[in-house]
Amino acid sequence: MREGYKSVLEFLEADLEIEEEQEHLYNQLATVSKDARVKETFQHLARAAKGHKEAIGRIIKDIESDNHDVSFYCLMCGWEINFGKMPSVGNEERCSLCCQKFALVDVDNDYAIKFLPQ
């Protein structure tokens, strides 16, 4: 598991399971549906769930292969602060909009940021 992403990976893996279950259920309902419009709706929902499943799987793969940027929103102004793909705890970045300085910290195997004095 990629360090700093414990909770994110847990949420994504749970979402992946949900999408797999939904795809299976929608395909079953499409198979037994007698009404063409209802069948088409379930087929559409199954395709959507499959797409969600693939997108979530790509995100998990990117995180696990260290190919995912560690980014946060500035706690002062909401602008994105990017620490890059493989940062170290303790790295410091400054918000490019408001200039507030932050440090990357680890809280129970999850990345977080903390304010640094100016």
PDB file of C-alpha atoms in Angstrom:
ATOM      1  CA  MET A   1       0.000   0.000   0.000  1.00  0.00           C
ATOM      2  CA  ARG A   2       1.263   3.459  -0.868  1.00  0.00           C
ATOM      3  CA  GLU A   3       2.012   5.380   2.313  1.00  0.00           C
ATOM      4  CA  GLY A   4      -0.175   8.385   2.991  1.00  0.00           C
ATOM      5  CA  TYR A   5      -3.244   6.973   1.257  1.00  0.00           C
ATOM      6  CA  LYS A   6      -4.655   4.516   3.807  1.00  0.00           C
ATOM      7  CA  SER A   7      -8.171   6.002   4.102  1.00  0.00           C
ATOM      8  CA  VAL A   8      -8.374   7.005   0.441  1.00  0.00           C
ATOM      9  CA  LEU A   9      -7.544   3.460  -0.684  1.00  0.00           C
ATOM     10  CA  GLU A  10     -10.064   1.994   1.779  1.00  0.00           C
ATOM     11  CA  PHE A  11     -12.805   4.271   0.414  1.00  0.00           C
ATOM     12  CA  LEU A  12     -11.881   3.562  -3.210  1.00  0.00           C
ATOM     13  CA  GLU A  13     -11.819  -0.210  -2.672  1.00  0.00           C
ATOM     14  CA  ALA A  14     -15.247  -0.050  -0.994  1.00  0.00           C
ATOM     15  CA  ASP A  15     -16.560   2.042  -3.909  1.00  0.00           C
ATOM     16  CA  LEU A  16     -15.090  -0.471  -6.361  1.00  0.00           C
ATOM     17  CA  GLU A  17     -17.013  -3.293  -4.661  1.00  0.00           C
ATOM     18  CA  ILE A  18     -20.244  -1.282  -4.808  1.00  0.00           C
ATOM     19  CA  GLU A  19     -19.810  -0.578  -8.526  1.00  0.00           C
ATOM     20  CA  GLU A  20     -19.100  -4.277  -9.215  1.00  0.00           C
ATOM     21  CA  GLU A  21     -22.283  -5.260  -7.362  1.00  0.00           C
ATOM     22  CA  GLN A  22     -24.308  -2.611  -9.185  1.00  0.00           C
ATOM     23  CA  GLU A  23     -23.028  -3.680 -12.598  1.00  0.00           C
ATOM     24  CA  HIS A  24     -23.934  -7.300 -11.845  1.00  0.00           C
ATOM     25  CA  LEU A  25     -27.386  -6.385 -10.491  1.00  0.00           C
ATOM     26  CA  TYR A  26     -28.231  -4.069 -13.409  1.00  0.00           C
ATOM     27  CA  ASN A  27     -27.177  -6.718 -15.932  1.00  0.00           C
ATOM     28  CA  GLN A  28     -29.399  -9.274 -14.175  1.00  0.00           C
ATOM     29  CA  LEU A  29     -32.346  -6.875 -14.142  1.00  0.00           C
ATOM     30  CA  ALA A  30     -31.822  -6.056 -17.831  1.00  0.00           C
ATOM     31  CA  THR A  31     -31.847  -9.778 -18.645  1.00  0.00           C
ATOM     32  CA  VAL A  32     -35.177 -10.464 -16.923  1.00  0.00           C
ATOM     33  CA  SER A  33     -36.886  -7.222 -17.932  1.00  0.00           C
ATOM     34  CA  LYS A  34     -39.679  -7.625 -20.463  1.00  0.00           C
ATOM     35  CA  ASP A  35     -40.206  -3.933 -21.202  1.00  0.00           C
ATOM     36  CA  ALA A  36     -37.724  -2.686 -23.826  1.00  0.00           C
ATOM     37  CA  ARG A  37     -37.369   0.781 -22.264  1.00  0.00           C
ATOM     38  CA  VAL A  38     -36.769  -0.649 -18.795  1.00  0.00           C
ATOM     39  CA  LYS A  39     -34.265  -3.137 -20.244  1.00  0.00           C
ATOM     40  CA  GLU A  40     -32.456  -0.291 -22.017  1.00  0.00           C
ATOM     41  CA  THR A  41     -32.351   1.735 -18.798  1.00  0.00           C
ATOM     42  CA  PHE A  42     -30.784  -1.146 -16.861  1.00  0.00           C
ATOM     43  CA  GLN A  43     -28.263  -1.730 -19.657  1.00  0.00           C
ATOM     44  CA  HIS A  44     -27.342   1.954 -19.527  1.00  0.00           C
ATOM     45  CA  LEU A  45     -26.919   1.777 -15.737  1.00  0.00           C
ATOM     46  CA  ALA A  46     -24.754  -1.357 -16.072  1.00  0.00           C
ATOM     47  CA  ARG A  47     -22.490   0.404 -18.604  1.00  0.00           C
ATOM     48  CA  ALA A  48     -22.210   3.406 -16.286  1.00  0.00           C
ATOM     49  CA  ALA A  49     -21.293   1.181 -13.320  1.00  0.00           C
ATOM     50  CA  LYS A  50     -18.677  -0.564 -15.480  1.00  0.00           C
ATOM     51  CA  GLY A  51     -17.187   2.806 -16.419  1.00  0.00           C
ATOM     52  CA  HIS A  52     -17.111   3.890 -12.777  1.00  0.00           C
ATOM     53  CA  LYS A  53     -15.459   0.590 -11.843  1.00  0.00           C
ATOM     54  CA  GLU A  54     -12.757   1.071 -14.496  1.00  0.00           C
ATOM     55  CA  ALA A  55     -12.091   4.685 -13.459  1.00  0.00           C
ATOM     56  CA  ILE A  56     -11.817   3.771  -9.770  1.00  0.00           C
ATOM     57  CA  GLY A  57      -9.527   0.868 -10.666  1.00  0.00           C
ATOM     58  CA  ARG A  58      -7.226   3.224 -12.609  1.00  0.00           C
ATOM     59  CA  ILE A  59      -7.031   5.618  -9.654  1.00  0.00           C
ATOM     60  CA  ILE A  60      -6.167   2.755  -7.278  1.00  0.00           C
ATOM     61  CA  LYS A  61      -3.506   1.514  -9.709  1.00  0.00           C
ATOM     62  CA  ASP A  62      -2.025   5.020 -10.047  1.00  0.00           C
ATOM     63  CA  ILE A  63      -1.853   5.433  -6.266  1.00  0.00           C
ATOM     64  CA  GLU A  64      -0.303   2.009  -5.727  1.00  0.00           C
ATOM     65  CA  SER A  65       2.298   2.613  -8.454  1.00  0.00           C
ATOM     66  CA  ASP A  66       3.240   6.092  -7.123  1.00  0.00           C
ATOM     67  CA  ASN A  67       1.823   7.738 -10.238  1.00  0.00           C
ATOM     68  CA  HIS A  68      -0.685   9.992  -8.465  1.00  0.00           C
ATOM     69  CA  ASP A  69      -0.047  13.560  -7.325  1.00  0.00           C
ATOM     70  CA  VAL A  70      -0.399  14.357  -3.639  1.00  0.00           C
ATOM     71  CA  SER A  71      -2.528  17.510  -3.665  1.00  0.00           C
ATOM     72  CA  PHE A  72      -4.557  19.441  -1.129  1.00  0.00           C
ATOM     73  CA  TYR A  73      -6.681  22.549  -1.151  1.00  0.00           C
ATOM     74  CA  CYS A  74      -5.233  25.526   0.678  1.00  0.00           C
ATOM     75  CA  LEU A  75      -6.875  25.906   4.069  1.00  0.00           C
ATOM     76  CA  MET A  76      -6.832  29.692   3.642  1.00  0.00           C
ATOM     77  CA  CYS A  77      -8.050  30.307   0.094  1.00  0.00           C
ATOM     78  CA  GLY A  78      -8.994  26.942  -1.420  1.00  0.00           C
ATOM     79  CA  TRP A  79      -6.329  26.959  -4.155  1.00  0.00           C
ATOM     80  CA  GLU A  80      -4.656  23.651  -5.037  1.00  0.00           C
ATOM     81  CA  ILE A  81      -1.314  22.863  -3.415  1.00  0.00           C
ATOM     82  CA  ASN A  82       0.553  20.084  -5.217  1.00  0.00           C
ATOM     83  CA  PHE A  83       3.311  18.162  -3.427  1.00  0.00           C
ATOM     84  CA  GLY A  84       4.088  16.028  -6.502  1.00  0.00           C
ATOM     85  CA  LYS A  85       3.965  12.292  -7.164  1.00  0.00           C
ATOM     86  CA  MET A  86       6.372  10.934  -4.525  1.00  0.00           C
ATOM     87  CA  PRO A  87       6.725  13.510  -1.749  1.00  0.00           C
ATOM     88  CA  SER A  88       8.295  12.933   1.626  1.00  0.00           C
ATOM     89  CA  VAL A  89       6.621  13.745   4.898  1.00  0.00           C
ATOM     90  CA  GLY A  90       7.999  17.109   5.973  1.00  0.00           C
ATOM     91  CA  ASN A  91       8.108  18.568   2.455  1.00  0.00           C
ATOM     92  CA  GLU A  92       6.996  22.184   2.393  1.00  0.00           C
ATOM     93  CA  GLU A  93       4.979  23.971  -0.268  1.00  0.00           C
ATOM     94  CA  ARG A  94       3.592  27.468  -0.527  1.00  0.00           C
ATOM     95  CA  CYS A  95       0.139  28.237  -1.911  1.00  0.00           C
ATOM     96  CA  SER A  96       0.653  30.019  -5.218  1.00  0.00           C
ATOM     97  CA  LEU A  97      -2.406  32.215  -4.643  1.00  0.00           C
ATOM     98  CA  CYS A  98      -2.236  33.395  -1.016  1.00  0.00           C
ATOM     99  CA  CYS A  99       1.408  32.430  -0.232  1.00  0.00           C
ATOM    100  CA  GLN A 100       0.520  30.509   2.951  1.00  0.00           C
ATOM    101  CA  LYS A 101       3.168  27.880   3.669  1.00  0.00           C
ATOM    102  CA  PHE A 102       2.260  24.258   4.497  1.00  0.00           C
ATOM    103  CA  ALA A 103       4.107  21.083   5.461  1.00  0.00           C
ATOM    104  CA  LEU A 104       3.105  17.582   4.422  1.00  0.00           C
ATOM    105  CA  VAL A 105       2.468  15.427   7.503  1.00  0.00           C
ATOM    106  CA  ASP A 106       1.382  11.852   8.159  1.00  0.00           C
ATOM    107  CA  VAL A 107      -1.626  11.209  10.384  1.00  0.00           C
ATOM    108  CA  ASP A 108      -2.271   7.474  10.879  1.00  0.00           C
ATOM    109  CA  ASN A 109      -0.910   6.605   7.397  1.00  0.00           C
ATOM    110  CA  ASP A 110      -2.885   9.386   5.714  1.00  0.00           C
ATOM    111  CA  TYR A 111      -1.293  12.491   4.246  1.00  0.00           C
ATOM    112  CA  ALA A 112      -2.425  15.807   5.675  1.00  0.00           C
ATOM    113  CA  ILE A 113      -1.091  19.353   5.686  1.00  0.00           C
ATOM    114  CA  LYS A 114      -0.347  21.733   8.514  1.00  0.00           C
ATOM    115  CA  PHE A 115       0.106  25.483   8.580  1.00  0.00           C
ATOM    116  CA  LEU A 116       3.655  26.758   8.877  1.00  0.00           C
ATOM    117  CA  PRO A 117       4.542  30.174  10.237  1.00  0.00           C
ATOM    118  CA  GLN A 118       5.216  32.833   7.611  1.00  0.00           C
TER     119      GLN A 118
END
